[in-house]
PDB file of C-alpha atoms in Angstrom:
ATOM      1  CA  MET A   1     -70.738  48.115  34.499  1.00 37.00           C
ATOM      2  CA  SER A   2     -72.479  46.472  37.481  1.00 37.00           C
ATOM      3  CA  ALA A   3     -70.885  44.329  40.007  1.00 39.00           C
ATOM      4  CA  GLY A   4     -72.894  41.311  38.786  1.00 38.00           C
ATOM      5  CA  THR A   5     -71.963  41.726  35.168  1.00 39.00           C
ATOM      6  CA  HIS A   6     -70.419  38.525  33.791  1.00 39.00           C
ATOM      7  CA  HIS A   7     -67.403  38.971  31.491  1.00 40.00           C
ATOM      8  CA  THR A   8     -66.240  36.674  28.763  1.00 41.00           C
ATOM      9  CA  ILE A   9     -62.684  35.699  28.327  1.00 41.00           C
ATOM     10  CA  GLY A  10     -62.200  38.167  25.559  1.00 49.00           C
ATOM     11  CA  GLN A  11     -63.218  41.151  27.748  1.00 85.00           C
ATOM     12  CA  THR A  12     -60.524  40.133  30.307  1.00 87.00           C
ATOM     13  CA  GLY A  13     -57.780  39.131  28.056  1.00 91.00           C
ATOM     14  CA  VAL A  14     -54.537  40.651  26.671  1.00 93.00           C
ATOM     15  CA  PRO A  15     -56.146  43.254  24.313  1.00 93.00           C
ATOM     16  CA  ALA A  16     -58.481  44.459  27.136  1.00 95.00           C
ATOM     17  CA  ALA A  17     -55.480  44.673  29.519  1.00 96.00           C
ATOM     18  CA  ALA A  18     -53.611  46.719  26.939  1.00 96.00           C
ATOM     19  CA  THR A  19     -56.548  49.108  26.527  1.00 96.00           C
ATOM     20  CA  ALA A  20     -56.734  49.599  30.400  1.00 97.00           C
ATOM     21  CA  ALA A  21     -52.929  50.096  30.553  1.00 97.00           C
ATOM     22  CA  ALA A  22     -52.921  52.590  27.849  1.00 97.00           C
ATOM     23  CA  TYR A  23     -55.714  54.643  29.637  1.00 97.00           C
ATOM     24  CA  ILE A  24     -53.801  54.502  32.943  1.00 97.00           C
ATOM     25  CA  ARG A  25     -50.595  55.652  31.284  1.00 97.00           C
ATOM     26  CA  GLN A  26     -52.370  58.500  29.611  1.00 97.00           C
ATOM     27  CA  THR A  27     -54.059  59.555  32.800  1.00 96.00           C
ATOM     28  CA  VAL A  28     -50.811  59.634  34.772  1.00 97.00           C
ATOM     29  CA  GLY A  29     -49.116  61.546  31.897  1.00 96.00           C
ATOM     30  CA  ALA A  30     -45.594  62.855  31.602  1.00 95.00           C
ATOM     31  CA  VAL A  31     -44.459  61.605  35.070  1.00 95.00           C
ATOM     32  CA  TRP A  32     -45.099  57.923  34.154  1.00 97.00           C
ATOM     33  CA  ARG A  33     -42.288  55.535  34.883  1.00 97.00           C
ATOM     34  CA  ASP A  34     -42.737  51.755  34.628  1.00 97.00           C
ATOM     35  CA  PRO A  35     -43.643  50.462  38.171  1.00 98.00           C
ATOM     36  CA  VAL A  36     -41.240  48.134  40.088  1.00 98.00           C
ATOM     37  CA  ALA A  37     -44.395  46.375  41.540  1.00 98.00           C
ATOM     38  CA  GLY A  38     -48.128  46.193  41.379  1.00 98.00           C
ATOM     39  CA  ILE A  39     -49.717  46.095  44.851  1.00 98.00           C
ATOM     40  CA  VAL A  40     -53.195  45.068  45.804  1.00 97.00           C
ATOM     41  CA  LEU A  41     -54.620  46.164  49.110  1.00 94.00           C
ATOM     42  CA  GLY A  42     -56.993  43.828  50.895  1.00 89.00           C
ATOM     43  CA  SER A  43     -59.909  44.560  53.349  1.00 80.00           C
ATOM     44  CA  GLY A  44     -58.911  47.092  55.938  1.00 78.00           C
ATOM     45  CA  LEU A  45     -55.392  47.526  54.583  1.00 85.00           C
ATOM     46  CA  GLY A  46     -56.161  50.491  52.243  1.00 86.00           C
ATOM     47  CA  GLY A  47     -54.133  52.890  54.413  1.00 89.00           C
ATOM     48  CA  LEU A  48     -50.980  52.145  52.519  1.00 94.00           C
ATOM     49  CA  ALA A  49     -52.556  54.195  49.642  1.00 94.00           C
ATOM     50  CA  ASP A  50     -52.201  57.308  51.882  1.00 94.00           C
ATOM     51  CA  ARG A  51     -48.416  56.590  52.064  1.00 95.00           C
ATOM     52  CA  LEU A  52     -47.979  57.052  48.375  1.00 96.00           C
ATOM     53  CA  GLU A  53     -46.273  60.250  47.150  1.00 96.00           C
ATOM     54  CA  ASN A  54     -46.923  62.157  43.903  1.00 96.00           C
ATOM     55  CA  THR A  55     -50.166  60.177  43.770  1.00 97.00           C
ATOM     56  CA  VAL A  56     -52.510  60.064  40.636  1.00 97.00           C
ATOM     57  CA  ARG A  57     -55.889  58.404  41.636  1.00 96.00           C
ATOM     58  CA  MET A  58     -58.491  56.869  39.254  1.00 95.00           C
ATOM     59  CA  PRO A  59     -61.753  55.318  40.387  1.00 94.00           C
ATOM     60  CA  PHE A  60     -62.163  51.734  39.121  1.00 94.00           C
ATOM     61  CA  SER A  61     -65.228  52.880  37.241  1.00 91.00           C
ATOM     62  CA  ARG A  62     -62.994  54.913  34.925  1.00 93.00           C
ATOM     63  CA  VAL A  63     -60.558  52.179  34.052  1.00 95.00           C
ATOM     64  CA  PRO A  64     -61.635  50.332  30.942  1.00 94.00           C
ATOM     65  CA  GLY A  65     -62.772  46.744  31.862  1.00 94.00           C
ATOM     66  CA  PHE A  66     -62.902  47.417  35.622  1.00 94.00           C
ATOM     67  CA  PRO A  67     -66.251  47.083  37.390  1.00 86.00           C
ATOM     68  CA  THR A  68     -66.935  49.088  40.574  1.00 74.00           C
ATOM     69  CA  ALA A  69     -65.740  47.751  43.983  1.00 63.00           C
ATOM     70  CA  THR A  70     -68.726  46.802  46.207  1.00 65.00           C
ATOM     71  CA  VAL A  71     -67.115  45.631  49.362  1.00 64.00           C
ATOM     72  CA  ALA A  72     -66.822  47.772  52.493  1.00 61.00           C
ATOM     73  CA  GLY A  73     -63.105  48.378  53.237  1.00 58.00           C
ATOM     74  CA  HIS A  74     -62.296  48.495  49.546  1.00 59.00           C
ATOM     75  CA  ALA A  75     -61.901  52.050  48.202  1.00 76.00           C
ATOM     76  CA  GLY A  76     -62.205  50.919  44.555  1.00 89.00           C
ATOM     77  CA  GLN A  77     -59.316  53.129  43.329  1.00 93.00           C
ATOM     78  CA  LEU A  78     -56.279  52.557  41.100  1.00 96.00           C
ATOM     79  CA  LEU A  79     -53.386  54.645  42.186  1.00 97.00           C
ATOM     80  CA  TYR A  80     -50.025  55.539  40.700  1.00 98.00           C
ATOM     81  CA  GLY A  81     -47.260  57.113  42.708  1.00 97.00           C
ATOM     82  CA  THR A  82     -43.987  56.426  44.546  1.00 97.00           C
ATOM     83  CA  LEU A  83     -43.225  54.334  47.635  1.00 97.00           C
ATOM     84  CA  ALA A  84     -39.642  54.805  49.115  1.00 95.00           C
ATOM     85  CA  GLY A  85     -39.006  56.819  45.895  1.00 96.00           C
ATOM     86  CA  ARG A  86     -39.805  53.821  43.612  1.00 97.00           C
ATOM     87  CA  PRO A  87     -42.717  53.994  41.212  1.00 98.00           C
ATOM     88  CA  VAL A  88     -45.617  51.613  41.944  1.00 98.00           C
ATOM     89  CA  VAL A  89     -49.225  50.942  40.823  1.00 98.00           C
ATOM     90  CA  MET A  90     -51.648  50.281  43.691  1.00 97.00           C
ATOM     91  CA  LEU A  91     -55.139  48.810  43.629  1.00 96.00           C
ATOM     92  CA  ALA A  92     -57.083  49.910  46.649  1.00 94.00           C
ATOM     93  CA  GLY A  93     -59.665  47.072  46.464  1.00 90.00           C
ATOM     94  CA  ARG A  94     -60.098  44.078  44.281  1.00 92.00           C
ATOM     95  CA  PHE A  95     -62.764  42.000  42.432  1.00 92.00           C
ATOM     96  CA  HIS A  96     -64.021  38.950  44.364  1.00 94.00           C
ATOM     97  CA  MET A  97     -65.789  36.045  42.745  1.00 94.00           C
ATOM     98  CA  TYR A  98     -68.373  36.203  45.537  1.00 94.00           C
ATOM     99  CA  GLU A  99     -69.477  39.519  44.122  1.00 91.00           C
ATOM    100  CA  GLY A 100     -70.668  37.665  41.042  1.00 92.00           C
ATOM    101  CA  HIS A 101     -67.480  38.044  39.014  1.00 93.00           C
ATOM    102  CA  GLU A 102     -65.939  35.133  36.974  1.00 94.00           C
ATOM    103  CA  ALA A 103     -62.373  34.091  37.733  1.00 95.00           C
ATOM    104  CA  PRO A 104     -60.870  35.802  34.709  1.00 95.00           C
ATOM    105  CA  LEU A 105     -62.165  39.139  35.976  1.00 95.00           C
ATOM    106  CA  ALA A 106     -60.962  38.438  39.504  1.00 95.00           C
ATOM    107  CA  ALA A 107     -57.573  38.074  37.921  1.00 96.00           C
ATOM    108  CA  PHE A 108     -57.770  40.748  35.252  1.00 96.00           C
ATOM    109  CA  PRO A 109     -55.991  43.591  37.327  1.00 97.00           C
ATOM    110  CA  VAL A 110     -52.957  41.379  37.392  1.00 97.00           C
ATOM    111  CA  ARG A 111     -53.072  41.296  33.553  1.00 97.00           C
ATOM    112  CA  VAL A 112     -53.247  45.163  33.582  1.00 97.00           C
ATOM    113  CA  LEU A 113     -50.317  45.541  36.054  1.00 98.00           C
ATOM    114  CA  HIS A 114     -48.363  43.193  33.776  1.00 98.00           C
ATOM    115  CA  ALA A 115     -49.329  45.344  30.695  1.00 97.00           C
ATOM    116  CA  LEU A 116     -48.161  48.451  32.727  1.00 98.00           C
ATOM    117  CA  GLY A 117     -44.674  46.764  32.984  1.00 98.00           C
ATOM    118  CA  ALA A 118     -44.763  45.568  36.601  1.00 98.00           C
ATOM    119  CA  PRO A 119     -42.560  42.617  37.091  1.00 98.00           C
ATOM    120  CA  VAL A 120     -43.675  41.865  40.573  1.00 98.00           C
ATOM    121  CA  TYR A 121     -47.159  41.255  42.044  1.00 98.00           C
ATOM    122  CA  VAL A 122     -47.684  42.010  45.723  1.00 98.00           C
ATOM    123  CA  ALA A 123     -50.920  40.830  47.087  1.00 98.00           C
ATOM    124  CA  SER A 124     -52.337  41.439  50.495  1.00 96.00           C
ATOM    125  CA  ASN A 125     -55.446  40.030  52.083  1.00 95.00           C
ATOM    126  CA  ALA A 126     -57.482  39.738  55.323  1.00 91.00           C
ATOM    127  CA  ALA A 127     -57.660  36.112  56.460  1.00 94.00           C
ATOM    128  CA  GLY A 128     -58.920  34.026  59.209  1.00 94.00           C
ATOM    129  CA  GLY A 129     -56.377  32.209  61.310  1.00 95.00           C
ATOM    130  CA  VAL A 130     -56.662  28.408  61.054  1.00 96.00           C
ATOM    131  CA  ARG A 131     -53.356  27.747  62.712  1.00 96.00           C
ATOM    132  CA  ARG A 132     -54.206  27.612  66.347  1.00 94.00           C
ATOM    133  CA  THR A 133     -51.267  29.892  67.580  1.00 95.00           C
ATOM    134  CA  PHE A 134     -52.362  32.732  65.268  1.00 95.00           C
ATOM    135  CA  VAL A 135     -53.919  35.708  66.995  1.00 91.00           C
ATOM    136  CA  PRO A 136     -55.663  38.782  65.247  1.00 90.00           C
ATOM    137  CA  GLY A 137     -53.058  41.171  64.117  1.00 91.00           C
ATOM    138  CA  ASP A 138     -50.501  38.599  63.148  1.00 94.00           C
ATOM    139  CA  LEU A 139     -48.930  38.930  59.575  1.00 96.00           C
ATOM    140  CA  MET A 140     -48.437  35.790  57.517  1.00 98.00           C
ATOM    141  CA  LEU A 141     -46.264  35.609  54.479  1.00 98.00           C
ATOM    142  CA  VAL A 142     -47.822  33.151  52.042  1.00 98.00           C
ATOM    143  CA  ALA A 143     -45.542  30.350  51.294  1.00 98.00           C
ATOM    144  CA  ASP A 144     -48.120  28.347  49.295  1.00 98.00           C
ATOM    145  CA  HIS A 145     -51.792  28.046  48.702  1.00 98.00           C
ATOM    146  CA  ILE A 146     -54.641  25.606  48.429  1.00 98.00           C
ATOM    147  CA  ASN A 147     -57.294  26.448  45.817  1.00 98.00           C
ATOM    148  CA  LEU A 148     -60.710  25.395  47.129  1.00 98.00           C
ATOM    149  CA  MET A 149     -62.328  27.936  45.209  1.00 97.00           C
ATOM    150  CA  PHE A 150     -62.722  25.248  42.439  1.00 95.00           C
ATOM    151  CA  ARG A 151     -62.299  27.937  39.781  1.00 95.00           C
ATOM    152  CA  ASN A 152     -59.307  28.917  37.694  1.00 97.00           C
ATOM    153  CA  PRO A 153     -58.926  32.165  35.682  1.00 96.00           C
ATOM    154  CA  LEU A 154     -57.087  30.225  32.904  1.00 96.00           C
ATOM    155  CA  ILE A 155     -59.987  28.060  31.835  1.00 95.00           C
ATOM    156  CA  GLY A 156     -60.848  28.591  28.248  1.00 92.00           C
ATOM    157  CA  PRO A 157     -58.804  29.585  25.111  1.00 92.00           C
ATOM    158  CA  THR A 158     -55.163  30.337  25.919  1.00 92.00           C
ATOM    159  CA  GLU A 159     -54.442  34.085  25.600  1.00 91.00           C
ATOM    160  CA  SER A 160     -51.450  35.303  23.559  1.00 89.00           C
ATOM    161  CA  GLY A 161     -48.315  35.028  25.734  1.00 91.00           C
ATOM    162  CA  ASP A 162     -49.947  33.045  28.491  1.00 92.00           C
ATOM    163  CA  GLU A 163     -48.593  29.567  29.534  1.00 92.00           C
ATOM    164  CA  ARG A 164     -51.202  26.829  28.956  1.00 93.00           C
ATOM    165  CA  PHE A 165     -50.017  24.780  31.900  1.00 95.00           C
ATOM    166  CA  PRO A 166     -48.229  26.996  34.422  1.00 94.00           C
ATOM    167  CA  ASP A 167     -45.964  25.339  36.982  1.00 94.00           C
ATOM    168  CA  MET A 168     -47.346  25.915  40.397  1.00 95.00           C
ATOM    169  CA  SER A 169     -44.567  24.172  42.451  1.00 95.00           C
ATOM    170  CA  ASP A 170     -43.328  27.576  43.652  1.00 95.00           C
ATOM    171  CA  PRO A 171     -46.139  30.004  43.090  1.00 97.00           C
ATOM    172  CA  TYR A 172     -44.875  32.508  45.725  1.00 98.00           C
ATOM    173  CA  ASP A 173     -41.374  33.515  44.502  1.00 98.00           C
ATOM    174  CA  ALA A 174     -38.696  32.244  46.996  1.00 98.00           C
ATOM    175  CA  ALA A 175     -36.335  35.226  46.497  1.00 98.00           C
ATOM    176  CA  LEU A 176     -39.220  37.699  46.984  1.00 98.00           C
ATOM    177  CA  ARG A 177     -40.296  35.983  50.261  1.00 98.00           C
ATOM    178  CA  ALA A 178     -36.628  36.127  51.458  1.00 98.00           C
ATOM    179  CA  LEU A 179     -36.689  39.803  50.568  1.00 98.00           C
ATOM    180  CA  MET A 180     -39.881  40.219  52.541  1.00 98.00           C
ATOM    181  CA  HIS A 181     -38.358  38.550  55.550  1.00 98.00           C
ATOM    182  CA  ASP A 182     -35.303  40.828  55.284  1.00 98.00           C
ATOM    183  CA  ALA A 183     -37.672  43.858  55.231  1.00 98.00           C
ATOM    184  CA  ALA A 184     -39.575  42.673  58.215  1.00 98.00           C
ATOM    185  CA  ALA A 185     -36.374  42.254  60.264  1.00 98.00           C
ATOM    186  CA  ALA A 186     -35.227  45.659  59.216  1.00 98.00           C
ATOM    187  CA  VAL A 187     -38.466  47.329  60.354  1.00 97.00           C
ATOM    188  CA  ASN A 188     -38.954  45.044  63.359  1.00 97.00           C
ATOM    189  CA  VAL A 189     -42.259  43.599  62.219  1.00 96.00           C
ATOM    190  CA  PRO A 190     -42.973  39.944  63.181  1.00 96.00           C
ATOM    191  CA  LEU A 191     -43.733  37.809  60.034  1.00 98.00           C
ATOM    192  CA  GLN A 192     -44.644  34.142  59.950  1.00 97.00           C
ATOM    193  CA  ASP A 193     -44.763  31.745  57.026  1.00 98.00           C
ATOM    194  CA  GLY A 194     -47.877  29.828  56.226  1.00 98.00           C
ATOM    195  CA  VAL A 195     -50.213  28.263  53.726  1.00 98.00           C
ATOM    196  CA  TYR A 196     -53.311  30.310  52.573  1.00 98.00           C
ATOM    197  CA  CYS A 197     -56.474  28.547  51.497  1.00 98.00           C
ATOM    198  CA  GLY A 198     -58.778  30.241  49.044  1.00 98.00           C
ATOM    199  CA  LEU A 199     -62.622  29.612  49.370  1.00 98.00           C
ATOM    200  CA  LEU A 200     -65.249  31.134  47.269  1.00 96.00           C
ATOM    201  CA  GLY A 201     -67.316  32.838  50.073  1.00 93.00           C
ATOM    202  CA  PRO A 202     -69.083  35.008  50.902  1.00 94.00           C
ATOM    203  CA  THR A 203     -69.995  32.989  53.999  1.00 93.00           C
ATOM    204  CA  TYR A 204     -67.426  32.443  56.657  1.00 91.00           C
ATOM    205  CA  GLU A 205     -66.430  28.858  57.182  1.00 92.00           C
ATOM    206  CA  THR A 206     -68.164  26.525  59.543  1.00 93.00           C
ATOM    207  CA  PRO A 207     -66.302  24.925  62.437  1.00 93.00           C
ATOM    208  CA  ALA A 208     -66.434  21.677  60.570  1.00 95.00           C
ATOM    209  CA  GLU A 209     -64.880  23.167  57.465  1.00 96.00           C
ATOM    210  CA  VAL A 210     -62.180  24.852  59.553  1.00 95.00           C
ATOM    211  CA  ARG A 211     -61.316  21.506  61.087  1.00 96.00           C
ATOM    212  CA  MET A 212     -61.047  20.129  57.484  1.00 97.00           C
ATOM    213  CA  LEU A 213     -58.798  23.021  56.430  1.00 97.00           C
ATOM    214  CA  GLU A 214     -56.559  22.412  59.358  1.00 97.00           C
ATOM    215  CA  ARG A 215     -56.166  18.769  58.407  1.00 98.00           C
ATOM    216  CA  LEU A 216     -55.423  19.722  54.850  1.00 98.00           C
ATOM    217  CA  GLY A 217     -52.604  21.881  55.932  1.00 98.00           C
ATOM    218  CA  ALA A 218     -53.999  25.406  55.769  1.00 98.00           C
ATOM    219  CA  ASP A 219     -52.863  27.976  58.183  1.00 98.00           C
ATOM    220  CA  ALA A 220     -55.077  30.838  56.974  1.00 98.00           C
ATOM    221  CA  VAL A 221     -58.290  30.999  55.036  1.00 97.00           C
ATOM    222  CA  GLY A 222     -59.703  33.863  52.800  1.00 97.00           C
ATOM    223  CA  MET A 223     -61.767  34.726  49.693  1.00 96.00           C
ATOM    224  CA  SER A 224     -59.198  36.121  47.239  1.00 97.00           C
ATOM    225  CA  THR A 225     -55.575  36.118  46.076  1.00 97.00           C
ATOM    226  CA  VAL A 226     -55.440  32.623  44.539  1.00 98.00           C
ATOM    227  CA  PRO A 227     -56.951  33.505  41.105  1.00 97.00           C
ATOM    228  CA  GLU A 228     -54.573  36.545  40.962  1.00 98.00           C
ATOM    229  CA  VAL A 229     -51.480  34.434  41.711  1.00 98.00           C
ATOM    230  CA  ILE A 230     -52.441  31.879  39.180  1.00 98.00           C
ATOM    231  CA  MET A 231     -52.656  34.536  36.608  1.00 97.00           C
ATOM    232  CA  ALA A 232     -49.425  36.084  37.673  1.00 97.00           C
ATOM    233  CA  ARG A 233     -47.537  32.762  37.211  1.00 96.00           C
ATOM    234  CA  ALA A 234     -49.264  32.171  33.774  1.00 96.00           C
ATOM    235  CA  ILE A 235     -48.005  35.537  32.451  1.00 97.00           C
ATOM    236  CA  GLY A 236     -44.570  35.365  33.865  1.00 96.00           C
ATOM    237  CA  MET A 237     -44.961  37.822  36.805  1.00 97.00           C
ATOM    238  CA  ARG A 238     -43.254  37.079  40.125  1.00 98.00           C
ATOM    239  CA  ALA A 239     -45.768  36.921  43.041  1.00 98.00           C
ATOM    240  CA  VAL A 240     -45.561  37.544  46.762  1.00 98.00           C
ATOM    241  CA  ALA A 241     -48.441  37.781  49.331  1.00 98.00           C
ATOM    242  CA  VAL A 242     -48.998  38.887  52.890  1.00 98.00           C
ATOM    243  CA  SER A 243     -52.098  37.881  54.888  1.00 96.00           C
ATOM    244  CA  CYS A 244     -53.337  39.989  57.815  1.00 93.00           C
ATOM    245  CA  ILE A 245     -54.806  37.520  60.325  1.00 93.00           C
ATOM    246  CA  THR A 246     -57.999  39.387  61.400  1.00 88.00           C
ATOM    247  CA  ASN A 247     -59.773  36.727  63.458  1.00 86.00           C
ATOM    248  CA  LYS A 248     -59.488  33.135  64.629  1.00 83.00           C
ATOM    249  CA  ALA A 249     -61.353  30.892  62.198  1.00 76.00           C
ATOM    250  CA  ALA A 250     -64.857  29.533  63.282  1.00 70.00           C
ATOM    251  CA  GLY A 251     -64.746  26.985  66.103  1.00 69.00           C
ATOM    252  CA  LEU A 252     -61.308  28.202  67.408  1.00 78.00           C
ATOM    253  CA  SER A 253     -62.770  30.954  69.584  1.00 71.00           C
ATOM    254  CA  HIS A 254     -66.070  31.733  71.058  1.00 68.00           C
ATOM    255  CA  GLU A 255     -66.476  34.989  69.048  1.00 70.00           C
ATOM    256  CA  LYS A 256     -68.925  35.338  66.107  1.00 71.00           C
ATOM    257  CA  LEU A 257     -67.302  36.458  62.855  1.00 67.00           C
ATOM    258  CA  ASN A 258     -68.259  39.631  61.029  1.00 72.00           C
ATOM    259  CA  HIS A 259     -66.746  41.847  58.396  1.00 70.00           C
ATOM    260  CA  GLN A 260     -66.417  44.890  60.760  1.00 76.00           C
ATOM    261  CA  GLU A 261     -63.964  42.753  62.853  1.00 71.00           C
ATOM    262  CA  VAL A 262     -61.995  42.070  59.721  1.00 67.00           C
ATOM    263  CA  MET A 263     -61.654  45.832  58.991  1.00 71.00           C
ATOM    264  CA  ASP A 264     -60.927  46.810  62.595  1.00 73.00           C
ATOM    265  CA  ALA A 265     -58.134  44.160  62.825  1.00 69.00           C
ATOM    266  CA  GLY A 266     -56.744  45.529  59.449  1.00 68.00           C
ATOM    267  CA  LYS A 267     -56.696  48.999  60.883  1.00 75.00           C
ATOM    268  CA  ALA A 268     -54.952  47.802  64.010  1.00 76.00           C
ATOM    269  CA  VAL A 269     -52.092  46.155  62.066  1.00 85.00           C
ATOM    270  CA  ALA A 270     -52.021  48.847  59.391  1.00 87.00           C
ATOM    271  CA  GLY A 271     -48.830  50.552  60.699  1.00 90.00           C
ATOM    272  CA  ARG A 272     -46.725  47.321  60.671  1.00 93.00           C
ATOM    273  CA  PHE A 273     -48.118  46.322  57.292  1.00 94.00           C
ATOM    274  CA  GLU A 274     -47.362  49.632  55.795  1.00 95.00           C
ATOM    275  CA  SER A 275     -43.903  49.838  57.109  1.00 96.00           C
ATOM    276  CA  LEU A 276     -43.174  46.217  55.839  1.00 97.00           C
ATOM    277  CA  VAL A 277     -44.369  46.872  52.329  1.00 97.00           C
ATOM    278  CA  ILE A 278     -42.580  50.265  52.076  1.00 97.00           C
ATOM    279  CA  GLU A 279     -39.362  48.598  53.216  1.00 98.00           C
ATOM    280  CA  PHE A 280     -39.867  45.746  50.750  1.00 98.00           C
ATOM    281  CA  VAL A 281     -40.411  48.093  47.880  1.00 98.00           C
ATOM    282  CA  ARG A 282     -37.229  50.100  48.926  1.00 97.00           C
ATOM    283  CA  ARG A 283     -35.307  46.745  48.590  1.00 97.00           C
ATOM    284  CA  LEU A 284     -36.762  45.646  45.223  1.00 95.00           C
TER     285      LEU A 284
END
């Protein structure tokens, strides 16, 4: 299935998620235990996959309903294994709408993680720093988001078990955020709270757009996560997300923005990010 293939709702719904989940369970085999969390690794943050133990790896292209990852810094693999002795499912890479995917497909992996029994969705992403005090390498715990993608994965017929009008007053679970802060303190990783704004991309923002985002109350800006968290809320999963601030947003520094910078910053913060998520999973 090519990256530009458009999916209908039916191909990204509950039956399709069940099919993908059955394939994953069968591939993992006798060692399968329901995961305590599903974790998605953003650009440059894929190193956490190497910290898994007893790992079973599957390329996205083998998982029913998954397209191939096309973005540098995204390995395009689904992994099952243990972190801190706890079973988790991990996605090294994700599907972005700027690749030509519809919003339901961008959120489809969350459906699959839910079908696998994961009660918690842990998203990570690379983001530009809109808050002027952010510097590359900072970690931001997402407290809330602004959806300027103008897309929603729930548009269309309501899937079985989905909430038609999900409450988004607390999309990022307060108890999980507190747990993430506890984990950060335990491993001595600085963690700041902020608002993530999702834009469609794939261009980086103009300086005028960044000034607008600042006035709207955004602290960081990226091109993912929002559709996934909307889906998590609609199907009853608890969600938490961490942004790696990879650069100052356009107009806030004299640097030109590029994807290599994003990946380099992700690698620079990788150790802290990995320690944080491992400690968080240990405490789940």
